[in-house]
mmCIF file of C-alpha atoms and ligand atoms in Angstrom:
data_model
loop_
_atom_site.group_PDB
_atom_site.id
_atom_site.type_symbol
_atom_site.label_atom_id
_atom_site.label_comp_id
_atom_site.label_asym_id
_atom_site.label_seq_id
_atom_site.Cartn_x
_atom_site.Cartn_y
_atom_site.Cartn_z
ATOM 1 C CA MET A 58 59.439 -17.345 -9.678
ATOM 2 C CA GLU A 59 56.569 -16.745 -12.030
ATOM 3 C CA ASP A 60 57.038 -16.157 -15.739
ATOM 4 C CA ARG A 61 55.023 -13.811 -17.994
ATOM 5 C CA PHE A 62 52.360 -16.459 -18.462
ATOM 6 C CA GLY A 63 51.773 -17.178 -14.789
ATOM 7 C CA ARG A 64 53.723 -20.443 -14.754
ATOM 8 C CA THR A 65 55.656 -21.138 -11.564
ATOM 9 C CA ILE A 66 59.274 -21.907 -12.413
ATOM 10 C CA ASP A 67 60.839 -23.839 -9.556
ATOM 11 C CA TYR A 68 62.937 -26.475 -11.330
ATOM 12 C CA LEU A 69 66.444 -26.242 -12.804
ATOM 13 C CA ARG A 70 67.989 -28.958 -14.956
ATOM 14 C CA ILE A 71 71.738 -28.664 -14.708
ATOM 15 C CA SER A 72 73.927 -30.253 -17.354
ATOM 16 C CA ILE A 73 77.158 -30.800 -15.452
ATOM 17 C CA THR A 74 79.192 -32.050 -18.412
ATOM 18 C CA ASP A 75 78.930 -32.168 -22.183
ATOM 19 C CA ARG A 76 80.988 -35.380 -22.271
ATOM 20 C CA CYS A 77 79.451 -38.820 -22.667
ATOM 21 C CA ASN A 78 80.625 -42.429 -22.664
ATOM 22 C CA LEU A 79 77.922 -43.451 -25.179
ATOM 23 C CA ARG A 80 76.949 -42.182 -28.621
ATOM 24 C CA CYS A 81 73.211 -42.802 -28.840
ATOM 25 C CA LEU A 82 71.994 -42.622 -32.428
ATOM 26 C CA TYR A 83 69.318 -40.023 -31.659
ATOM 27 C CA CYS A 84 71.467 -37.834 -29.493
ATOM 28 C CA MET A 85 74.986 -37.690 -30.919
ATOM 29 C CA PRO A 86 76.609 -37.772 -34.306
ATOM 30 C CA ALA A 87 78.742 -40.902 -34.895
ATOM 31 C CA GLY A 88 81.963 -39.037 -34.222
ATOM 32 C CA GLY A 89 80.594 -37.491 -31.029
ATOM 33 C CA ILE A 90 80.347 -33.747 -30.510
ATOM 34 C CA LYS A 91 83.213 -31.363 -30.159
ATOM 35 C CA VAL A 92 83.348 -31.016 -26.394
ATOM 36 C CA LYS A 93 84.262 -27.680 -24.888
ATOM 37 C CA PRO A 94 87.713 -27.135 -23.409
ATOM 38 C CA ARG A 95 87.664 -27.543 -19.628
ATOM 39 C CA ASP A 96 88.074 -23.847 -18.925
ATOM 40 C CA GLU A 97 84.866 -23.137 -20.827
ATOM 41 C CA ILE A 98 82.891 -25.479 -18.579
ATOM 42 C CA LEU A 99 81.442 -24.281 -15.288
ATOM 43 C CA ARG A 100 83.589 -25.384 -12.366
ATOM 44 C CA LEU A 101 81.779 -27.263 -9.620
ATOM 45 C CA GLU A 102 82.052 -24.334 -7.210
ATOM 46 C CA GLU A 103 80.578 -22.088 -9.909
ATOM 47 C CA LEU A 104 77.698 -24.521 -10.350
ATOM 48 C CA LEU A 105 77.078 -24.389 -6.616
ATOM 49 C CA HIS A 106 77.157 -20.605 -6.691
ATOM 50 C CA LEU A 107 74.513 -20.581 -9.444
ATOM 51 C CA ALA A 108 72.409 -23.135 -7.559
ATOM 52 C CA ARG A 109 72.485 -20.746 -4.585
ATOM 53 C CA ILE A 110 71.284 -17.911 -6.804
ATOM 54 C CA ALA A 111 68.503 -20.129 -8.131
ATOM 55 C CA LEU A 112 67.468 -20.982 -4.562
ATOM 56 C CA GLN A 113 67.338 -17.279 -3.677
ATOM 57 C CA LEU A 114 64.815 -16.913 -6.499
ATOM 58 C CA GLY A 115 62.606 -19.778 -5.357
ATOM 59 C CA ILE A 116 63.951 -22.552 -7.575
ATOM 60 C CA ASN A 117 64.214 -25.497 -5.199
ATOM 61 C CA LYS A 118 64.229 -28.602 -7.410
ATOM 62 C CA PHE A 119 67.330 -29.673 -9.246
ATOM 63 C CA ARG A 120 68.115 -32.424 -11.713
ATOM 64 C CA LEU A 121 71.653 -33.230 -12.792
ATOM 65 C CA THR A 122 72.068 -34.352 -16.351
ATOM 66 C CA GLY A 123 74.556 -34.093 -19.196
ATOM 67 C CA GLY A 124 76.240 -35.529 -21.356
ATOM 68 C CA GLU A 125 76.682 -38.260 -18.832
ATOM 69 C CA PRO A 126 76.646 -36.638 -15.366
ATOM 70 C CA LEU A 127 78.392 -39.545 -13.646
ATOM 71 C CA LEU A 128 81.486 -38.938 -15.769
ATOM 72 C CA ARG A 129 82.120 -35.573 -14.165
ATOM 73 C CA ARG A 130 85.057 -35.772 -11.800
ATOM 74 C CA GLY A 131 83.969 -34.770 -8.276
ATOM 75 C CA VAL A 132 80.287 -35.449 -8.984
ATOM 76 C CA ILE A 133 79.680 -37.153 -5.631
ATOM 77 C CA SER A 134 81.095 -34.371 -3.478
ATOM 78 C CA PHE A 135 79.287 -31.844 -5.680
ATOM 79 C CA ILE A 136 75.976 -33.614 -5.047
ATOM 80 C CA GLN A 137 76.727 -33.761 -1.332
ATOM 81 C CA ALA A 138 77.310 -30.010 -1.269
ATOM 82 C CA LEU A 139 74.247 -29.285 -3.406
ATOM 83 C CA ALA A 140 72.008 -31.463 -1.239
ATOM 84 C CA LEU A 141 73.146 -29.529 1.842
ATOM 85 C CA LEU A 142 72.251 -26.097 0.448
ATOM 86 C CA PRO A 143 69.381 -24.737 2.529
ATOM 87 C CA GLY A 144 66.086 -24.915 0.688
ATOM 88 C CA VAL A 145 66.825 -27.759 -1.730
ATOM 89 C CA ALA A 146 63.530 -29.642 -1.868
ATOM 90 C CA ASP A 147 64.394 -32.186 -4.501
ATOM 91 C CA LEU A 148 67.561 -33.498 -6.094
ATOM 92 C CA SER A 149 67.610 -36.094 -8.842
ATOM 93 C CA LEU A 150 69.772 -37.389 -11.632
ATOM 94 C CA THR A 151 69.317 -38.573 -15.217
ATOM 95 C CA THR A 152 71.965 -41.072 -16.252
ATOM 96 C CA ASN A 153 72.641 -43.642 -18.941
ATOM 97 C CA GLY A 154 73.383 -46.032 -16.064
ATOM 98 C CA VAL A 155 76.734 -47.275 -17.363
ATOM 99 C CA LEU A 156 78.597 -46.277 -14.183
ATOM 100 C CA LEU A 157 75.829 -46.984 -11.695
ATOM 101 C CA THR A 158 77.223 -50.208 -10.299
ATOM 102 C CA HIS A 159 80.261 -48.235 -9.178
ATOM 103 C CA LEU A 160 78.308 -45.281 -7.856
ATOM 104 C CA ASN A 161 74.848 -46.317 -6.581
ATOM 105 C CA GLU A 162 75.916 -46.464 -2.931
ATOM 106 C CA GLN A 163 77.833 -43.215 -3.123
ATOM 107 C CA LEU A 164 74.942 -41.430 -4.809
ATOM 108 C CA TRP A 165 72.644 -42.619 -2.061
ATOM 109 C CA GLY A 166 75.136 -41.502 0.574
ATOM 110 C CA ALA A 167 75.376 -38.082 -1.084
ATOM 111 C CA GLY A 168 71.624 -37.548 -0.817
ATOM 112 C CA VAL A 169 70.146 -38.632 -4.163
ATOM 113 C CA ARG A 170 66.880 -40.540 -3.694
ATOM 114 C CA ARG A 171 65.437 -40.578 -7.197
ATOM 115 C CA LEU A 172 67.022 -41.795 -10.396
ATOM 116 C CA ASN A 173 66.054 -41.632 -14.063
ATOM 117 C CA ILE A 174 67.925 -44.174 -16.135
ATOM 118 C CA SER A 175 67.834 -44.183 -19.929
ATOM 119 C CA LEU A 176 67.413 -47.569 -21.571
ATOM 120 C CA ASP A 177 65.885 -47.968 -25.014
ATOM 121 C CA THR A 178 66.140 -51.711 -25.517
ATOM 122 C CA LEU A 179 66.437 -54.911 -23.489
ATOM 123 C CA ASP A 180 68.387 -56.626 -26.247
ATOM 124 C CA PRO A 181 72.166 -56.461 -25.744
ATOM 125 C CA VAL A 182 72.866 -56.502 -29.493
ATOM 126 C CA LYS A 183 70.469 -53.665 -30.194
ATOM 127 C CA TYR A 184 71.754 -51.788 -27.173
ATOM 128 C CA ARG A 185 75.249 -51.877 -28.611
ATOM 129 C CA GLN A 186 73.836 -50.640 -31.914
ATOM 130 C CA MET A 187 71.728 -47.851 -30.433
ATOM 131 C CA THR A 188 74.464 -46.540 -28.159
ATOM 132 C CA ARG A 189 77.278 -47.295 -30.620
ATOM 133 C CA GLY A 190 79.143 -49.618 -28.309
ATOM 134 C CA GLY A 191 77.393 -49.723 -24.908
ATOM 135 C CA GLU A 192 77.099 -52.905 -22.815
ATOM 136 C CA PHE A 193 73.492 -53.649 -21.830
ATOM 137 C CA HIS A 194 74.408 -55.774 -18.807
ATOM 138 C CA GLN A 195 76.365 -52.967 -17.176
ATOM 139 C CA VAL A 196 73.228 -50.834 -17.203
ATOM 140 C CA TRP A 197 70.839 -53.609 -16.235
ATOM 141 C CA ASP A 198 73.017 -54.574 -13.260
ATOM 142 C CA GLY A 199 73.099 -50.909 -12.254
ATOM 143 C CA ILE A 200 69.298 -50.708 -12.389
ATOM 144 C CA MET A 201 68.860 -53.844 -10.267
ATOM 145 C CA GLU A 202 71.375 -52.542 -7.748
ATOM 146 C CA ALA A 203 69.658 -49.124 -7.650
ATOM 147 C CA LEU A 204 66.412 -50.870 -6.688
ATOM 148 C CA SER A 205 68.093 -52.824 -3.925
ATOM 149 C CA VAL A 206 69.888 -49.749 -2.583
ATOM 150 C CA GLY A 207 66.429 -48.201 -2.178
ATOM 151 C CA PHE A 208 66.148 -45.405 -4.743
ATOM 152 C CA GLN A 209 62.503 -44.535 -5.118
ATOM 153 C CA PRO A 210 61.284 -43.929 -7.715
ATOM 154 C CA VAL A 211 63.608 -45.493 -10.261
ATOM 155 C CA LYS A 212 62.348 -44.378 -13.651
ATOM 156 C CA LEU A 213 63.371 -45.973 -16.945
ATOM 157 C CA ASN A 214 63.377 -43.524 -19.852
ATOM 158 C CA VAL A 215 62.624 -45.362 -23.081
ATOM 159 C CA VAL A 216 62.634 -43.391 -26.324
ATOM 160 C CA ALA A 217 59.965 -45.194 -28.379
ATOM 161 C CA LEU A 218 61.086 -45.877 -31.929
ATOM 162 C CA ASN A 219 59.244 -47.742 -34.659
ATOM 163 C CA GLN A 220 61.293 -50.449 -36.353
ATOM 164 C CA PHE A 221 63.737 -50.348 -33.507
ATOM 165 C CA ASN A 222 62.177 -51.119 -30.141
ATOM 166 C CA ASP A 223 58.477 -51.404 -31.071
ATOM 167 C CA ARG A 224 58.527 -55.155 -30.481
ATOM 168 C CA GLU A 225 59.823 -54.528 -26.981
ATOM 169 C CA TRP A 226 57.270 -51.995 -25.717
ATOM 170 C CA VAL A 227 55.168 -54.786 -24.211
ATOM 171 C CA GLN A 228 58.264 -56.387 -22.697
ATOM 172 C CA PHE A 229 59.195 -53.072 -21.081
ATOM 173 C CA ALA A 230 55.641 -52.750 -19.755
ATOM 174 C CA ARG A 231 55.835 -56.279 -18.315
ATOM 175 C CA LEU A 232 58.861 -55.273 -16.244
ATOM 176 C CA THR A 233 56.465 -53.296 -14.030
ATOM 177 C CA TYR A 234 54.805 -56.525 -12.860
ATOM 178 C CA GLU A 235 58.057 -57.820 -11.482
ATOM 179 C CA TYR A 236 59.890 -54.672 -10.396
ATOM 180 C CA PRO A 237 58.759 -51.368 -8.822
ATOM 181 C CA LEU A 238 60.072 -49.578 -11.898
ATOM 182 C CA HIS A 239 58.440 -46.596 -13.566
ATOM 183 C CA VAL A 240 58.803 -47.146 -17.278
ATOM 184 C CA ARG A 241 58.290 -43.970 -19.288
ATOM 185 C CA PHE A 242 57.956 -44.002 -23.031
ATOM 186 C CA ILE A 243 59.220 -40.792 -24.595
ATOM 187 C CA GLU A 244 58.403 -39.487 -28.055
ATOM 188 C CA ILE A 245 61.552 -38.691 -29.961
ATOM 189 C CA MET A 246 62.048 -34.975 -30.500
ATOM 190 C CA PRO A 247 63.695 -33.602 -33.634
ATOM 191 C CA VAL A 248 66.639 -31.934 -31.906
ATOM 192 C CA GLY A 249 70.299 -32.014 -32.922
ATOM 193 C CA ALA A 250 71.320 -35.455 -34.209
ATOM 194 C CA SER A 251 67.802 -36.882 -34.124
ATOM 195 C CA TRP A 252 66.178 -35.145 -37.109
ATOM 196 C CA GLU A 253 66.368 -38.158 -39.390
ATOM 197 C CA LEU A 254 65.331 -40.765 -36.821
ATOM 198 C CA ALA A 255 62.548 -38.501 -35.584
ATOM 199 C CA GLY A 256 61.174 -38.459 -39.113
ATOM 200 C CA SER A 257 61.531 -42.120 -40.042
ATOM 201 C CA HIS A 258 61.037 -43.910 -36.703
ATOM 202 C CA PHE A 259 58.682 -41.634 -34.765
ATOM 203 C CA ALA A 260 56.239 -43.494 -32.526
ATOM 204 C CA SER A 261 53.500 -41.604 -30.719
ATOM 205 C CA SER A 262 52.594 -42.165 -27.080
ATOM 206 C CA ARG A 263 49.153 -43.189 -28.259
ATOM 207 C CA GLN A 264 50.595 -45.896 -30.510
ATOM 208 C CA VAL A 265 52.707 -47.296 -27.671
ATOM 209 C CA ARG A 266 49.796 -47.235 -25.265
ATOM 210 C CA GLU A 267 47.499 -49.034 -27.704
ATOM 211 C CA ARG A 268 50.095 -51.729 -28.303
ATOM 212 C CA ILE A 269 50.504 -52.311 -24.566
ATOM 213 C CA GLU A 270 46.759 -52.347 -23.893
ATOM 214 C CA GLN A 271 46.158 -54.816 -26.724
ATOM 215 C CA ALA A 272 48.665 -57.204 -25.200
ATOM 216 C CA LEU A 273 48.223 -56.695 -21.467
ATOM 217 C CA GLY A 274 44.833 -55.101 -20.878
ATOM 218 C CA VAL A 275 43.606 -51.686 -19.871
ATOM 219 C CA LEU A 276 45.984 -49.256 -18.241
ATOM 220 C CA ASP A 277 44.428 -47.645 -15.190
ATOM 221 C CA PRO A 278 45.423 -44.085 -14.315
ATOM 222 C CA ALA A 279 47.946 -44.234 -11.468
ATOM 223 C CA GLU A 280 48.841 -41.741 -8.775
ATOM 224 C CA ALA A 281 51.476 -39.287 -10.042
ATOM 225 C CA VAL A 282 55.006 -40.556 -9.460
ATOM 226 C CA THR A 283 57.234 -38.130 -7.561
ATOM 227 C CA GLY A 284 59.078 -35.825 -9.898
ATOM 228 C CA ASN A 285 58.886 -32.723 -11.988
ATOM 229 C CA GLY A 286 58.134 -34.394 -15.252
ATOM 230 C CA PRO A 287 55.274 -34.142 -17.676
ATOM 231 C CA ALA A 288 54.535 -37.894 -17.842
ATOM 232 C CA SER A 289 51.011 -39.190 -17.387
ATOM 233 C CA SER A 290 51.121 -42.356 -15.278
ATOM 234 C CA TYR A 291 49.223 -45.618 -15.556
ATOM 235 C CA ARG A 292 49.357 -49.011 -13.938
ATOM 236 C CA LEU A 293 48.663 -52.511 -15.147
ATOM 237 C CA ALA A 294 46.381 -54.443 -12.822
ATOM 238 C CA GLY A 295 48.516 -55.964 -10.072
ATOM 239 C CA ALA A 296 51.746 -54.308 -11.214
ATOM 240 C CA ARG A 297 54.341 -53.011 -8.765
ATOM 241 C CA GLY A 298 55.528 -50.198 -11.017
ATOM 242 C CA THR A 299 53.880 -47.752 -13.370
ATOM 243 C CA ILE A 300 53.925 -46.922 -17.054
ATOM 244 C CA GLY A 301 54.188 -43.326 -18.207
ATOM 245 C CA PHE A 302 53.994 -41.544 -21.517
ATOM 246 C CA ILE A 303 55.829 -38.371 -22.355
ATOM 247 C CA GLY A 304 54.203 -37.036 -25.482
ATOM 248 C CA ALA A 305 56.859 -34.431 -26.028
ATOM 249 C CA VAL A 306 55.790 -34.021 -29.656
ATOM 250 C CA SER A 307 52.126 -35.005 -29.911
ATOM 251 C CA SER A 308 50.887 -33.286 -26.765
ATOM 252 C CA HIS A 309 53.092 -30.397 -25.859
ATOM 253 C CA PHE A 310 52.925 -29.574 -22.187
ATOM 254 C CA CYS A 311 54.122 -25.996 -22.479
ATOM 255 C CA ASP A 312 51.319 -24.736 -20.250
ATOM 256 C CA ARG A 313 52.733 -26.858 -17.411
ATOM 257 C CA CYS A 314 56.382 -25.990 -18.026
ATOM 258 C CA ASN A 315 58.136 -25.388 -14.705
ATOM 259 C CA ARG A 316 61.802 -25.314 -15.692
ATOM 260 C CA LEU A 317 64.942 -23.569 -16.816
ATOM 261 C CA ARG A 318 68.030 -25.359 -18.114
ATOM 262 C CA LEU A 319 71.646 -24.601 -17.331
ATOM 263 C CA THR A 320 74.167 -25.907 -19.862
ATOM 264 C CA ALA A 321 77.606 -27.181 -18.888
ATOM 265 C CA ASP A 322 79.213 -24.146 -20.501
ATOM 266 C CA GLY A 323 77.207 -21.808 -18.348
ATOM 267 C CA LYS A 324 74.251 -20.714 -20.418
ATOM 268 C CA LEU A 325 70.761 -20.474 -19.071
ATOM 269 C CA ARG A 326 68.272 -21.812 -21.568
ATOM 270 C CA PRO A 327 64.670 -20.676 -21.175
ATOM 271 C CA CYS A 328 63.142 -23.310 -23.490
ATOM 272 C CA LEU A 329 64.338 -26.537 -25.084
ATOM 273 C CA HIS A 330 62.852 -25.487 -28.424
ATOM 274 C CA ASP A 331 64.286 -22.003 -28.401
ATOM 275 C CA GLN A 332 67.866 -21.269 -29.365
ATOM 276 C CA ARG A 333 68.156 -18.155 -27.207
ATOM 277 C CA GLU A 334 70.350 -18.452 -24.117
ATOM 278 C CA VAL A 335 71.532 -16.162 -21.332
ATOM 279 C CA GLU A 336 75.281 -16.146 -20.732
ATOM 280 C CA LEU A 337 76.184 -16.796 -17.075
ATOM 281 C CA LEU A 338 79.762 -18.113 -17.160
ATOM 282 C CA GLN A 339 81.300 -14.861 -18.371
ATOM 283 C CA ALA A 340 79.211 -12.864 -15.910
ATOM 284 C CA LEU A 341 80.335 -15.081 -13.029
ATOM 285 C CA ARG A 342 83.993 -14.900 -14.011
ATOM 286 C CA SER A 343 83.936 -11.169 -14.427
ATOM 287 C CA GLY A 344 82.752 -10.799 -10.851
ATOM 288 C CA ALA A 345 79.003 -10.246 -11.218
ATOM 289 C CA SER A 346 77.287 -9.709 -7.879
ATOM 290 C CA ASP A 347 74.542 -12.023 -6.644
ATOM 291 C CA ALA A 348 71.990 -9.332 -7.506
ATOM 292 C CA GLU A 349 73.317 -9.150 -11.072
ATOM 293 C CA LEU A 350 73.219 -12.924 -11.404
ATOM 294 C CA GLN A 351 69.657 -12.943 -10.098
ATOM 295 C CA ASP A 352 68.807 -10.415 -12.812
ATOM 296 C CA LEU A 353 70.252 -12.726 -15.460
ATOM 297 C CA PHE A 354 68.012 -15.531 -14.178
ATOM 298 C CA ARG A 355 65.054 -13.133 -14.383
ATOM 299 C CA THR A 356 66.039 -12.214 -17.946
ATOM 300 C CA ALA A 357 65.926 -15.899 -18.905
ATOM 301 C CA LEU A 358 62.601 -16.258 -17.143
ATOM 302 C CA LEU A 359 61.125 -13.373 -19.142
ATOM 303 C CA MET A 360 62.417 -14.920 -22.355
ATOM 304 C CA LYS A 361 60.408 -18.094 -21.819
ATOM 305 C CA PRO A 362 57.981 -18.332 -24.741
ATOM 306 C CA ALA A 363 54.323 -19.155 -24.098
ATOM 307 C CA ASN A 364 54.774 -22.375 -26.022
ATOM 308 C CA TYR A 365 56.978 -24.079 -28.569
ATOM 309 C CA HIS A 366 55.176 -22.328 -31.466
ATOM 310 C CA GLU A 367 56.527 -19.064 -30.200
ATOM 311 C CA ALA A 368 60.029 -20.330 -29.596
ATOM 312 C CA THR A 369 62.616 -19.048 -32.045
ATOM 313 C CA GLY A 370 63.430 -22.637 -32.982
ATOM 314 C CA ALA A 371 66.700 -24.500 -32.715
ATOM 315 C CA PRO A 372 68.418 -24.902 -36.085
ATOM 316 C CA ALA A 373 69.269 -28.444 -37.224
ATOM 317 C CA ASN A 374 72.930 -27.775 -36.609
ATOM 318 C CA GLY A 375 72.240 -26.212 -33.203
ATOM 319 C CA ARG A 376 73.049 -27.754 -29.860
ATOM 320 C CA GLY A 377 71.999 -31.364 -29.435
ATOM 321 C CA MET A 378 70.356 -32.959 -26.412
ATOM 322 C CA CYS A 379 73.717 -34.099 -25.064
ATOM 323 C CA GLN A 380 74.694 -30.420 -24.840
ATOM 324 C CA ILE A 381 71.407 -29.134 -23.482
ATOM 325 C CA GLY A 382 70.804 -31.991 -21.057
ATOM 326 C CA GLY A 383 67.552 -33.429 -22.385
HETATM 327 N N1 SAM B 1085 73.346 -39.220 -20.604
HETATM 328 C C1 SAM B 1085 72.215 -39.189 -19.755
HETATM 329 C C2 SAM B 1085 71.142 -40.139 -20.237
HETATM 330 O O1 SAM B 1085 71.236 -40.624 -21.357
HETATM 331 O O2 SAM B 1085 70.236 -40.367 -19.451
HETATM 332 C C3 SAM B 1085 71.642 -37.807 -19.532
HETATM 333 C C4 SAM B 1085 71.541 -36.890 -20.724
HETATM 334 S S1 SAM B 1085 70.388 -37.406 -21.998
HETATM 335 C C5 SAM B 1085 70.543 -36.076 -23.141
HETATM 336 C C6 SAM B 1085 68.836 -37.122 -21.178
HETATM 337 C C7 SAM B 1085 67.627 -37.792 -21.796
HETATM 338 O O3 SAM B 1085 67.361 -37.202 -23.051
HETATM 339 C C8 SAM B 1085 67.781 -39.285 -22.052
HETATM 340 O O4 SAM B 1085 66.724 -39.973 -21.407
HETATM 341 C C9 SAM B 1085 67.661 -39.425 -23.548
HETATM 342 O O5 SAM B 1085 67.008 -40.619 -23.921
HETATM 343 C C10 SAM B 1085 66.815 -38.204 -23.890
HETATM 344 N N2 SAM B 1085 66.956 -37.767 -25.273
HETATM 345 C C11 SAM B 1085 68.076 -37.470 -25.955
HETATM 346 N N3 SAM B 1085 67.787 -37.088 -27.212
HETATM 347 C C12 SAM B 1085 66.436 -37.140 -27.331
HETATM 348 C C13 SAM B 1085 65.515 -36.856 -28.391
HETATM 349 N N4 SAM B 1085 65.927 -36.422 -29.561
HETATM 350 N N5 SAM B 1085 64.190 -36.993 -28.137
HETATM 351 C C14 SAM B 1085 63.741 -37.419 -26.923
HETATM 352 N N6 SAM B 1085 64.562 -37.692 -25.891
HETATM 353 C C15 SAM B 1085 65.886 -37.566 -26.089
HETATM 354 FE FE1 SF4 B 1086 75.021 -39.823 -23.993
HETATM 355 FE FE2 SF4 B 1086 72.659 -39.660 -22.825
HETATM 356 FE FE3 SF4 B 1086 73.011 -38.636 -25.265
HETATM 357 FE FE4 SF4 B 1086 73.029 -41.267 -24.977
HETATM 358 S S1 SF4 B 1086 71.282 -39.902 -24.563
HETATM 359 S S2 SF4 B 1086 74.541 -40.060 -26.120
HETATM 360 S S3 SF4 B 1086 73.925 -41.506 -23.005
HETATM 361 S S4 SF4 B 1086 73.957 -37.934 -23.418
#
């Protein structure tokens, strides 16, 4: 599908749950969010139905996210079914990694080959602080196991934050010498719970890159790592993995945007920075035909703004990342 600005939209990020087993400072309020009652969340067969509609329209890359996608009951059989839909070219998952040691093998068996794992610190005490209670070693063990199971690429998403993990940027970069990991530093975006942190702790991709180059030498541009993301990739001389920077704030990549987002409660979201959404759950449950559902996808496509300046803007009390899926 092409939008009004000639961008090819072939990628759907599906948030399969709004629930999470962590409470990251930049993503959730301390008390968590008010999750939707189960009957207001898309059932797995409804998600599959919508994935089929997306495929009919030429969307062939899917990423499962959340909340924490691995918490969703039935996630493995859902992935199996999704992977078997004719035309699926790419299927990946973004996870906080807490449940990976239980699920790596099953995810592989279900057809997932690429994983993005979020990890903002290598210090167990800070990890507990950042996630309000998470256990670093659970995630680290899951990452090591994912590498040995054979996922490729395994990407680590690190939200770069001054006065929080700035002393660890170099340590994260060093991991790429030892492991074939793709460490991606992400600029914090002021969305939902993150407004305050995004103001006080913002670190730019440029700042992170300079810090790493000062310590470890020049970063050479690397071949793009498989995926649908906007990261620019680099490699340290002799490293097995790569280092990427997602300048979500300092260098908007709206001109390369290739995606729509589907929220767990069945709304199609044309742009992360735009509060407008297209309601799909009600349409599905009131018996909309495939043609009508296709039209709703096209409506969302036409609503995509040219760039974030033209987005209507998400209010501070609007949906957070854990509800939109990142
Ligand atoms: N729970 C899963 C996880 O943490 O990977 C999937 C959902 S989470 C919302 C997806 C991604 O969004 C994570 O990598 C997280 O670090 C990132 N994220 C959340 N809030 C963010 C913010 N305000 N700015 C930048 N990235 C953010
Ligand atoms: Fe949960 Fe992911 Fe948000 Fe952390 S970033 S609170 S793990 S949804």
